[in-house]
GROMACS .gro file of N, CA and C in nm:
model
  225
    1MET      N    1   3.251  18.690  19.179
    1MET     CA    2   3.159  18.651  19.080
    1MET      C    3   3.034  18.742  19.081
    2LYS      N    4   3.009  18.799  19.192
    2LYS     CA    5   2.890  18.888  19.205
    2LYS      C    6   2.908  19.009  19.116
    3LYS      N    7   3.034  19.064  19.119
    3LYS     CA    8   3.063  19.183  19.042
    3LYS      C    9   3.042  19.155  18.894
    4MET      N   10   3.077  19.039  18.852
    4MET     CA   11   3.066  19.001  18.704
    4MET      C   12   2.930  18.948  18.678
    5ARG      N   13   2.844  18.935  18.778
    5ARG     CA   14   2.709  18.881  18.761
    5ARG      C   15   2.709  18.747  18.701
    6LEU      N   16   2.798  18.658  18.756
    6LEU     CA   17   2.815  18.526  18.706
    6LEU      C   18   2.783  18.429  18.827
    7THR      N   19   2.693  18.339  18.801
    7THR     CA   20   2.654  18.240  18.907
    7THR      C   21   2.750  18.123  18.901
    8GLU      N   22   2.754  18.045  18.995
    8GLU     CA   23   2.838  17.926  19.010
    8GLU      C   24   2.801  17.831  18.889
    9ALA      N   25   2.672  17.813  18.866
    9ALA     CA   26   2.631  17.735  18.750
    9ALA      C   27   2.686  17.782  18.620
   10GLN      N   28   2.686  17.908  18.601
   10GLN     CA   29   2.736  17.967  18.472
   10GLN      C   30   2.889  17.941  18.465
   11LEU      N   31   2.956  17.962  18.576
   11LEU     CA   32   3.099  17.941  18.577
   11LEU      C   33   3.127  17.797  18.543
   12LYS      N   34   3.055  17.701  18.603
   12LYS     CA   35   3.080  17.557  18.573
   12LYS      C   36   3.050  17.534  18.427
   13MET      N   37   2.947  17.591  18.368
   13MET     CA   38   2.918  17.574  18.225
   13MET      C   39   3.030  17.628  18.144
   14ARG      N   40   3.077  17.750  18.178
   14ARG     CA   41   3.195  17.804  18.101
   14ARG      C   42   3.317  17.711  18.110
   15LEU      N   43   3.345  17.657  18.228
   15LEU     CA   44   3.461  17.570  18.245
   15LEU      C   45   3.442  17.443  18.155
   16ARG      N   46   3.323  17.387  18.153
   16ARG     CA   47   3.295  17.275  18.073
   16ARG      C   48   3.312  17.304  17.926
   17GLN      N   49   3.264  17.420  17.885
   17GLN     CA   50   3.276  17.453  17.741
   17GLN      C   51   3.421  17.474  17.698
   18GLU      N   52   3.505  17.518  17.792
   18GLU     CA   53   3.643  17.532  17.764
   18GLU      C   54   3.723  17.403  17.773
   19GLY      N   55   3.647  17.289  17.812
   19GLY     CA   56   3.716  17.158  17.818
   19GLY      C   57   3.787  17.133  17.947
   20PHE      N   58   3.750  17.200  18.051
   20PHE     CA   59   3.813  17.178  18.184
   20PHE      C   60   3.740  17.069  18.258
   21GLY      N   61   3.806  17.020  18.364
   21GLY     CA   62   3.747  16.908  18.439
   21GLY      C   63   3.647  16.962  18.543
   22GLN      N   64   3.646  16.888  18.653
   22GLN     CA   65   3.550  16.915  18.757
   22GLN      C   66   3.595  17.035  18.839
   23ILE      N   67   3.497  17.112  18.897
   23ILE     CA   68   3.528  17.232  18.965
   23ILE      C   69   3.619  17.201  19.096
   24LYS      N   70   3.616  17.080  19.147
   24LYS     CA   71   3.698  17.051  19.260
   24LYS      C   72   3.845  17.041  19.221
   25ASP      N   73   3.877  17.030  19.091
   25ASP     CA   74   4.017  17.027  19.047
   25ASP      C   75   4.088  17.164  19.048
   26PHE      N   76   4.007  17.265  19.061
   26PHE     CA   77   4.061  17.401  19.064
   26PHE      C   78   4.098  17.458  19.200
   27LYS      N   79   4.221  17.503  19.212
   27LYS     CA   80   4.267  17.569  19.331
   27LYS      C   81   4.217  17.712  19.334
   28GLU      N   82   4.216  17.777  19.215
   28GLU     CA   83   4.170  17.909  19.209
   28GLU      C   84   4.118  17.939  19.065
   29VAL      N   85   4.006  18.010  19.058
   29VAL     CA   86   3.945  18.043  18.929
   29VAL      C   87   3.910  18.189  18.938
   30SER      N   88   3.945  18.259  18.828
   30SER     CA   89   3.907  18.397  18.818
   30SER      C   90   3.854  18.432  18.674
   31LEU      N   91   3.766  18.531  18.674
   31LEU     CA   92   3.714  18.574  18.544
   31LEU      C   93   3.789  18.703  18.516
   32GLU      N   94   3.872  18.709  18.412
   32GLU     CA   95   3.950  18.823  18.375
   32GLU      C   96   3.861  18.939  18.317
   33PRO      N   97   3.903  19.062  18.323
   33PRO     CA   98   3.818  19.163  18.268
   33PRO      C   99   3.782  19.153  18.117
   34ASN      N  100   3.869  19.081  18.046
   34ASN     CA  101   3.842  19.058  17.907
   34ASN      C  102   3.748  18.939  17.879
   35GLY      N  103   3.704  18.874  17.985
   35GLY     CA  104   3.615  18.756  17.974
   35GLY      C  105   3.681  18.624  17.978
   36GLN      N  106   3.810  18.624  17.966
   36GLN     CA  107   3.890  18.499  17.973
   36GLN      C  108   3.883  18.441  18.110
   37ILE      N  109   3.898  18.307  18.129
   37ILE     CA  110   3.901  18.244  18.256
   37ILE      C  111   4.045  18.211  18.295
   38GLY      N  112   4.079  18.270  18.413
   38GLY     CA  113   4.217  18.241  18.465
   38GLY      C  114   4.197  18.130  18.571
   39TYR      N  115   4.294  18.044  18.579
   39TYR     CA  116   4.278  17.931  18.681
   39TYR      C  117   4.412  17.878  18.716
   40GLU      N  118   4.411  17.805  18.835
   40GLU     CA  119   4.521  17.725  18.882
   40GLU      C  120   4.464  17.600  18.929
   41LEU      N  121   4.518  17.485  18.876
   41LEU     CA  122   4.477  17.353  18.919
   41LEU      C  123   4.557  17.303  19.035
   42TYR      N  124   4.486  17.218  19.113
   42TYR     CA  125   4.559  17.149  19.222
   42TYR      C  126   4.664  17.054  19.152
   43ASP      N  127   4.771  17.022  19.226
   43ASP     CA  128   4.873  16.940  19.168
   43ASP      C  129   4.818  16.807  19.123
   44GLU      N  130   4.722  16.751  19.188
   44GLU     CA  131   4.665  16.622  19.151
   44GLU      C  132   4.589  16.627  19.022
   45ALA      N  133   4.546  16.742  18.981
   45ALA     CA  134   4.461  16.753  18.866
   45ALA      C  135   4.543  16.809  18.745
   46LYS      N  136   4.664  16.842  18.760
   46LYS     CA  137   4.751  16.893  18.655
   46LYS      C  138   4.788  16.778  18.556
   47PRO      N  139   4.781  16.807  18.426
   47PRO     CA  140   4.813  16.695  18.329
   47PRO      C  141   4.972  16.672  18.333
   48VAL      N  142   5.003  16.548  18.297
   48VAL     CA  143   5.147  16.515  18.299
   48VAL      C  144   5.194  16.529  18.151
   49THR      N  145   5.323  16.550  18.134
   49THR     CA  146   5.377  16.560  18.003
   49THR      C  147   5.441  16.427  17.962
   50VAL      N  148   5.460  16.409  17.835
   50VAL     CA  149   5.528  16.289  17.786
   50VAL      C  150   5.664  16.274  17.850
   51GLN      N  151   5.733  16.382  17.859
   51GLN     CA  152   5.866  16.383  17.927
   51GLN      C  153   5.859  16.338  18.067
   52GLN      N  154   5.758  16.373  18.146
   52GLN     CA  155   5.744  16.319  18.282
   52GLN      C  156   5.713  16.169  18.284
   53VAL      N  157   5.637  16.121  18.196
   53VAL     CA  158   5.597  15.980  18.189
   53VAL      C  159   5.726  15.899  18.154
   54ARG      N  160   5.801  15.949  18.054
   54ARG     CA  161   5.925  15.881  18.012
   54ARG      C  162   6.017  15.871  18.131
   55PHE      N  163   6.035  15.979  18.204
   55PHE     CA  164   6.124  15.988  18.321
   55PHE      C  165   6.084  15.881  18.422
   56LEU      N  166   5.955  15.875  18.454
   56LEU     CA  167   5.909  15.780  18.552
   56LEU      C  168   5.922  15.634  18.507
   57LEU      N  169   5.895  15.618  18.378
   57LEU     CA  170   5.925  15.477  18.323
   57LEU      C  171   6.063  15.431  18.327
   58ASN      N  172   6.154  15.524  18.302
   58ASN     CA  173   6.300  15.493  18.312
   58ASN      C  174   6.338  15.465  18.458
   59GLU      N  175   6.284  15.543  18.547
   59GLU     CA  176   6.314  15.522  18.689
   59GLU      C  177   6.260  15.387  18.734
   60LEU      N  178   6.144  15.349  18.693
   60LEU     CA  179   6.081  15.221  18.724
   60LEU      C  180   6.168  15.109  18.662
   61LYS      N  181   6.202  15.127  18.539
   61LYS     CA  182   6.284  15.017  18.471
   61LYS      C  183   6.414  14.998  18.543
   62ALA      N  184   6.483  15.106  18.588
   62ALA     CA  185   6.605  15.095  18.658
   62ALA      C  186   6.587  15.017  18.790
   63GLU      N  187   6.475  15.046  18.856
   63GLU     CA  188   6.449  14.985  18.988
   63GLU      C  189   6.417  14.837  18.966
   64LEU      N  190   6.354  14.805  18.861
   64LEU     CA  191   6.317  14.661  18.832
   64LEU      C  192   6.446  14.581  18.791
   65ILE      N  193   6.541  14.643  18.719
   65ILE     CA  194   6.662  14.580  18.684
   65ILE      C  195   6.744  14.552  18.814
   66GLN      N  196   6.743  14.654  18.898
   66GLN     CA  197   6.823  14.642  19.019
   66GLN      C  198   6.760  14.530  19.109
   67ALA      N  199   6.630  14.522  19.116
   67ALA     CA  200   6.562  14.418  19.198
   67ALA      C  201   6.589  14.282  19.138
   68ASN      N  202   6.586  14.271  19.006
   68ASN     CA  203   6.618  14.143  18.936
   68ASN      C  204   6.756  14.096  18.963
   69ARG      N  205   6.852  14.188  18.960
   69ARG     CA  206   6.995  14.156  18.991
   69ARG      C  207   7.006  14.108  19.136
   70ARG      N  208   6.942  14.165  19.232
   70ARG     CA  209   6.949  14.127  19.365
   70ARG      C  210   6.891  13.984  19.378
   71ASP      N  211   6.781  13.960  19.310
   71ASP     CA  212   6.724  13.823  19.317
   71ASP      C  213   6.815  13.718  19.267
   72ILE      N  214   6.886  13.752  19.153
   72ILE     CA  215   6.977  13.654  19.095
   72ILE      C  216   7.097  13.634  19.184
   73ASP      N  217   7.151  13.738  19.252
   73ASP     CA  218   7.263  13.730  19.335
   73ASP      C  219   7.224  13.640  19.464
   74GLU      N  220   7.106  13.653  19.499
   74GLU     CA  221   7.058  13.576  19.626
   74GLU      C  222   7.041  13.424  19.597
   75THR      N  223   7.032  13.388  19.473
   75THR     CA  224   7.012  13.245  19.442
   75THR      C  225   7.140  13.172  19.417
   0.00000   0.00000   0.00000
């Protein structure tokens, strides 16, 4: 950042302007020669897709059905 003459406060401001989250969410941030911000988020901060949510909901539904069947068999 020193080479680019960019302070931490300025970097945080740029990240906010770009709509990014908190600085702690970033595993790595770089300022590209063209002025663009390059970054990698920690896994915990990465957004999920609709496909991922649907997959998890289907997994949960299957587990609930299985648990319900076990409960019925036990009675």
